[in-house]
GROMACS .gro file of C-alpha atoms in nm:
model
  263
    1MET     CA    1   9.022   4.430   6.689
    2MET     CA    2   8.969   4.826   6.703
    3GLY     CA    3   9.193   5.030   6.929
    4PRO     CA    4   8.937   5.125   7.180
    5ALA     CA    5   8.883   4.712   7.270
    6HIS     CA    6   9.252   4.697   7.259
    7SER     CA    7   9.291   4.914   7.527
    8LEU     CA    8   9.010   4.826   7.723
    9SER     CA    9   9.131   4.482   7.681
   10GLY     CA   10   9.486   4.568   7.793
   11ALA     CA   11   9.383   4.752   8.114
   12ALA     CA   12   9.171   4.445   8.210
   13ALA     CA   13   9.447   4.239   8.190
   14TRP     CA   14   9.664   4.457   8.408
   15LEU     CA   15   9.387   4.445   8.663
   16GLY     CA   16   9.401   4.070   8.645
   17VAL     CA   17   9.722   4.047   8.705
   18GLY     CA   18   9.701   4.267   8.982
   19ALA     CA   19   9.421   4.024   9.139
   20ALA     CA   20   9.675   3.736   9.095
   21ALA     CA   21   9.932   3.920   9.235
   22ALA     CA   22   9.743   4.000   9.536
   23ALA     CA   23   9.635   3.608   9.560
   24LEU     CA   24  10.006   3.525   9.510
   25ASP     CA   25  10.101   3.757   9.810
   26HIS     CA   26  10.266   4.012   9.620
   27PRO     CA   27   9.998   4.273   9.644
   28MET     CA   28  10.036   4.583   9.429
   29PRO     CA   29  10.039   4.914   9.607
   30TRP     CA   30   9.736   5.127   9.431
   31PRO     CA   31   9.946   5.367   9.241
   32VAL     CA   32  10.122   5.054   9.039
   33LEU     CA   33   9.758   4.908   8.989
   34LEU     CA   34   9.657   5.230   8.826
   35THR     CA   35   9.957   5.309   8.631
   36GLY     CA   36  10.013   4.945   8.495
   37ALA     CA   37   9.647   4.943   8.363
   38LEU     CA   38   9.692   5.269   8.185
   39ILE     CA   39  10.031   5.162   8.052
   40CYS     CA   40   9.884   4.810   7.928
   41ALA     CA   41   9.588   4.993   7.779
   42GLY     CA   42   9.808   5.197   7.601
   43ALA     CA   43  10.067   4.930   7.526
   44ALA     CA   44   9.793   4.790   7.390
   45LEU     CA   45   9.780   4.965   7.082
   46ALA     CA   46  10.150   4.945   6.982
   47PRO     CA   47  10.187   4.674   6.769
   48ASP     CA   48   9.963   4.874   6.521
   49LEU     CA   49  10.279   5.072   6.461
   50ASP     CA   50  10.277   4.886   6.107
   51HIS     CA   51   9.937   5.033   6.023
   52ARG     CA   52   9.917   5.362   5.923
   53SER     CA   53   9.573   5.403   5.992
   54ALA     CA   54   9.592   5.265   6.287
   55THR     CA   55   9.514   5.480   6.624
   56ILE     CA   56   9.878   5.504   6.750
   57SER     CA   57   9.960   5.661   6.387
   58ARG     CA   58   9.747   5.974   6.462
   59ALA     CA   59   9.854   5.994   6.826
   60PHE     CA   60  10.188   6.194   6.808
   61GLY     CA   61  10.127   6.344   6.481
   62PRO     CA   62  10.396   6.367   6.209
   63VAL     CA   63  10.601   6.183   6.426
   64SER     CA   64  10.409   5.874   6.485
   65ARG     CA   65  10.292   5.875   6.107
   66GLY     CA   66  10.659   5.860   6.031
   67LEU     CA   67  10.747   5.592   6.242
   68CYS     CA   68  10.446   5.381   6.166
   69GLY     CA   69  10.555   5.422   5.775
   70ILE     CA   70  10.934   5.318   5.887
   71VAL     CA   71  10.818   5.031   6.080
   72ASP     CA   72  10.561   4.889   5.824
   73LYS     CA   73  10.871   4.873   5.578
   74LEU     CA   74  11.048   4.695   5.817
   75SER     CA   75  10.806   4.455   5.901
   76TYR     CA   76  10.706   4.389   5.534
   77ALA     CA   77  11.101   4.315   5.476
   78VAL     CA   78  11.131   4.064   5.768
   79TYR     CA   79  10.824   3.905   5.639
   80LYS     CA   80  10.971   3.874   5.290
   81ALA     CA   81  11.326   3.747   5.394
   82THR     CA   82  11.156   3.488   5.617
   83ARG     CA   83  10.843   3.348   5.462
   84SER     CA   84  10.807   3.022   5.378
   85ALA     CA   85  10.649   2.883   5.025
   86ALA     CA   86  10.351   2.838   5.176
   87ASP     CA   87  10.311   3.185   5.343
   88PRO     CA   88  10.098   3.398   5.096
   89ARG     CA   89  10.254   3.706   4.928
   90ARG     CA   90  10.208   4.019   5.076
   91SER     CA   91  10.217   4.392   4.996
   92GLY     CA   92  10.236   4.571   5.333
   93GLY     CA   93  10.396   4.460   5.682
   94HIS     CA   94  10.048   4.518   5.871
   95ARG     CA   95  10.013   4.219   6.122
   96THR     CA   96  10.381   4.074   6.084
   97LEU     CA   97  10.650   4.141   6.312
   98THR     CA   98  10.503   4.369   6.548
   99HIS     CA   99  10.251   4.110   6.617
  100THR     CA  100  10.454   3.825   6.731
  101TRP     CA  101  10.581   3.700   7.068
  102PRO     CA  102  10.941   3.853   6.995
  103TRP     CA  103  10.827   4.161   6.933
  104ALA     CA  104  10.657   4.191   7.260
  105LEU     CA  105  10.955   4.078   7.443
  106LEU     CA  106  11.163   4.319   7.293
  107ILE     CA  107  10.948   4.636   7.335
  108GLY     CA  108  10.905   4.456   7.747
  109ALA     CA  109  11.267   4.416   7.789
  110GLY     CA  110  11.343   4.766   7.628
  111ALA     CA  111  11.078   4.954   7.824
  112SER     CA  112  11.262   4.788   8.152
  113THR     CA  113  11.596   4.835   8.051
  114ALA     CA  114  11.546   5.234   7.972
  115ALA     CA  115  11.325   5.264   8.281
  116VAL     CA  116  11.628   5.122   8.515
  117THR     CA  117  11.913   5.275   8.302
  118GLY     CA  118  11.767   5.605   8.181
  119GLY     CA  119  11.665   5.738   8.531
  120ARG     CA  120  11.358   6.007   8.578
  121TRP     CA  121  11.331   6.127   8.241
  122ALA     CA  122  11.311   5.801   8.109
  123VAL     CA  123  11.027   5.689   8.319
  124LEU     CA  124  10.854   6.008   8.252
  125GLY     CA  125  10.916   5.960   7.865
  126LEU     CA  126  10.796   5.584   7.936
  127LEU     CA  127  10.469   5.715   8.128
  128PHE     CA  128  10.398   5.998   7.861
  129VAL     CA  129  10.408   5.786   7.581
  130HIS     CA  130  10.167   5.524   7.716
  131LEU     CA  131   9.948   5.785   7.876
  132VAL     CA  132   9.871   5.937   7.541
  133LEU     CA  133   9.800   5.620   7.384
  134ALA     CA  134   9.578   5.528   7.685
  135VAL     CA  135   9.356   5.837   7.638
  136GLU     CA  136   9.350   5.771   7.239
  137GLY     CA  137   9.225   5.428   7.337
  138LEU     CA  138   9.005   5.455   7.618
  139LEU     CA  139   8.890   5.807   7.572
  140TRP     CA  140   8.883   5.793   7.205
  141ARG     CA  141   8.558   6.008   7.126
  142ALA     CA  142   8.684   6.294   7.369
  143ALA     CA  143   9.037   6.262   7.216
  144ARG     CA  144   8.914   6.293   6.882
  145MET     CA  145   8.719   6.584   6.924
  146SER     CA  146   9.033   6.766   7.139
  147SER     CA  147   9.337   6.896   6.967
  148ASP     CA  148   9.652   6.684   7.001
  149ILE     CA  149   9.798   6.940   7.239
  150LEU     CA  150   9.559   6.919   7.485
  151VAL     CA  151   9.620   6.525   7.465
  152TRP     CA  152   9.996   6.531   7.497
  153LEU     CA  153   9.958   6.817   7.759
  154LEU     CA  154   9.703   6.578   7.969
  155GLY     CA  155   9.980   6.286   7.914
  156ALA     CA  156  10.269   6.514   8.031
  157THR     CA  157  10.107   6.652   8.336
  158SER     CA  158   9.950   6.279   8.415
  159ALA     CA  159  10.311   6.145   8.394
  160TRP     CA  160  10.458   6.374   8.616
  161ILE     CA  161  10.185   6.339   8.880
  162ILE     CA  162  10.202   5.977   8.877
  163ALA     CA  163  10.582   5.952   8.837
  164GLY     CA  164  10.553   6.162   9.163
  165VAL     CA  165  10.333   5.920   9.366
  166LEU     CA  166  10.522   5.625   9.262
  167ASP     CA  167  10.831   5.775   9.412
  168GLN     CA  168  10.670   5.805   9.750
  169PRO     CA  169  10.810   5.497  10.004
  170GLY     CA  170  10.583   5.230   9.974
  171ASN     CA  171  10.383   5.339   9.648
  172GLY     CA  172  10.539   5.080   9.422
  173ALA     CA  173  10.877   5.234   9.256
  174ASN     CA  174  11.052   4.890   9.347
  175TRP     CA  175  10.735   4.665   9.318
  176LEU     CA  176  10.819   4.313   9.293
  177PHE     CA  177  11.177   4.391   9.203
  178THR     CA  178  11.309   4.536   9.546
  179ASP     CA  179  11.702   4.530   9.513
  180PRO     CA  180  11.893   4.862   9.477
  181GLY     CA  181  11.896   4.997   9.155
  182GLN     CA  182  11.604   4.811   9.034
  183GLU     CA  183  11.348   5.050   9.080
  184TYR     CA  184  11.079   5.079   8.822
  185LEU     CA  185  11.214   4.762   8.659
  186TRP     CA  186  10.850   4.613   8.695
  187LEU     CA  187  10.773   4.878   8.386
  188GLY     CA  188  10.838   4.647   8.151
  189LEU     CA  189  10.574   4.397   8.261
  190PRO     CA  190  10.264   4.591   8.143
  191VAL     CA  191  10.428   4.697   7.783
  192LEU     CA  192  10.486   4.308   7.710
  193LEU     CA  193  10.129   4.216   7.846
  194GLY     CA  194   9.996   4.470   7.639
  195ALA     CA  195  10.149   4.397   7.322
  196LEU     CA  196  10.013   3.999   7.407
  197VAL     CA  197   9.717   4.127   7.458
  198HIS     CA  198   9.684   4.291   7.133
  199ASP     CA  199   9.767   3.994   6.918
  200ILE     CA  200   9.525   3.752   7.127
  201GLY     CA  201   9.266   4.009   7.043
  202ASP     CA  202   9.368   4.024   6.657
  203ALA     CA  203   9.383   3.623   6.658
  204LEU     CA  204   9.002   3.644   6.753
  205THR     CA  205   8.937   3.837   6.423
  206VAL     CA  206   8.904   3.681   6.056
  207SER     CA  207   9.236   3.707   5.941
  208GLY     CA  208   9.416   3.571   6.262
  209CYS     CA  209   9.752   3.685   6.412
  210PRO     CA  210  10.105   3.512   6.353
  211ILE     CA  211  10.177   3.590   6.713
  212LEU     CA  212  10.391   3.233   6.696
  213TRP     CA  213  10.654   3.350   6.437
  214PRO     CA  214  10.915   3.229   6.395
  215ILE     CA  215  10.774   2.894   6.548
  216PRO     CA  216  10.660   2.710   6.197
  217VAL     CA  217  10.294   2.579   6.184
  218GLY     CA  218  10.248   2.307   5.964
  219ARG     CA  219  10.449   2.448   5.619
  220LYS     CA  220  10.393   2.823   5.761
  221ARG     CA  221  10.635   3.003   5.948
  222TRP     CA  222  10.356   3.305   5.968
  223TYR     CA  223  10.069   3.101   6.074
  224PRO     CA  224   9.772   3.307   6.110
  225VAL     CA  225   9.667   3.194   6.476
  226GLY     CA  226   9.312   3.190   6.582
  227PRO     CA  227   9.027   2.988   6.691
  228PRO     CA  228   8.794   2.772   6.437
  229ARG     CA  229   8.644   3.000   6.163
  230ALA     CA  230   8.277   2.982   6.278
  231LEU     CA  231   8.422   3.193   6.601
  232ARG     CA  232   8.605   3.469   6.461
  233PHE     CA  233   8.450   3.806   6.383
  234ARG     CA  234   8.521   4.125   6.184
  235ALA     CA  235   8.734   4.413   6.386
  236GLY     CA  236   8.458   4.679   6.457
  237SER     CA  237   8.167   4.435   6.425
  238TRP     CA  238   7.859   4.409   6.677
  239ILE     CA  239   8.039   4.129   6.897
  240GLU     CA  240   8.341   4.352   6.949
  241LEU     CA  241   8.130   4.671   7.038
  242LYS     CA  242   7.834   4.487   7.219
  243VAL     CA  243   7.973   4.156   7.378
  244LEU     CA  244   8.373   4.203   7.417
  245MET     CA  245   8.391   4.566   7.534
  246PRO     CA  246   8.117   4.525   7.829
  247ALA     CA  247   8.277   4.194   7.905
  248PHE     CA  248   8.636   4.362   7.937
  249MET     CA  249   8.514   4.648   8.128
  250ILE     CA  250   8.304   4.367   8.375
  251LEU     CA  251   8.635   4.147   8.402
  252GLY     CA  252   8.867   4.458   8.489
  253GLY     CA  253   8.629   4.597   8.743
  254VAL     CA  254   8.608   4.264   8.904
  255GLY     CA  255   9.028   4.225   8.880
  256GLY     CA  256   9.048   4.588   9.023
  257ALA     CA  257   8.853   4.469   9.326
  258SER     CA  258   9.007   4.203   9.384
  259ALA     CA  259   9.366   4.337   9.347
  260LEU     CA  260   9.247   4.607   9.625
  261GLY     CA  261   9.134   4.366   9.869
  262PHE     CA  262   8.736   4.472   9.856
  263ILE     CA  263   8.620   4.092   9.716
   0.00000   0.00000   0.00000
């Protein structure tokens, strides 16, 4: 899928988690629901770090473009080192390492560890990166028409305000993980979810997604998981734009309303 659909699906997924958490008597304070939805929307772009033309490659200028190049080479090296005889030969690393469940677990755990051990500046950094990505995904038309600096300023200002709100008693810094020293441990959850939602979205397209690696399927270690061919679509097609994106908006609205107790 394309960037806007990925971000919408990420936000909708976290709002759905909010509804489930409320049903299980672990309701999210509204700042957690909002912040998690934005982080998940941004994290749903992150697996495309292996693609130099993806939305994330433009988000932070030369820094993100250079990082995408490094991740592309790393992913390609891992693919070559672990492919089976049945896996096809490739010339790049797109839709390999960063589109797997181990990668999703790694970045989710990394985000939680950074938030807990790195203090306020680590939390602000995580919020800034994912809020910028959320703007690039959810408000992509406005982001394309604006300068990068304005988008970065919006991300930095929003991160500072949101962190201040979350720090207030009862607003969710210690949601779900309540022991002393576990504040913001939950920040890794929307990061993990965003990556997995991205992979599921890509699995619906004609190329599929090797989300199960390194678990072999048949004779392939990088098996492109997906529905039957007749049910797949091309990225950016009318199905994505006219069917899936409106569906994500509706599902997100229902999930958010349920999470906040309106329905």
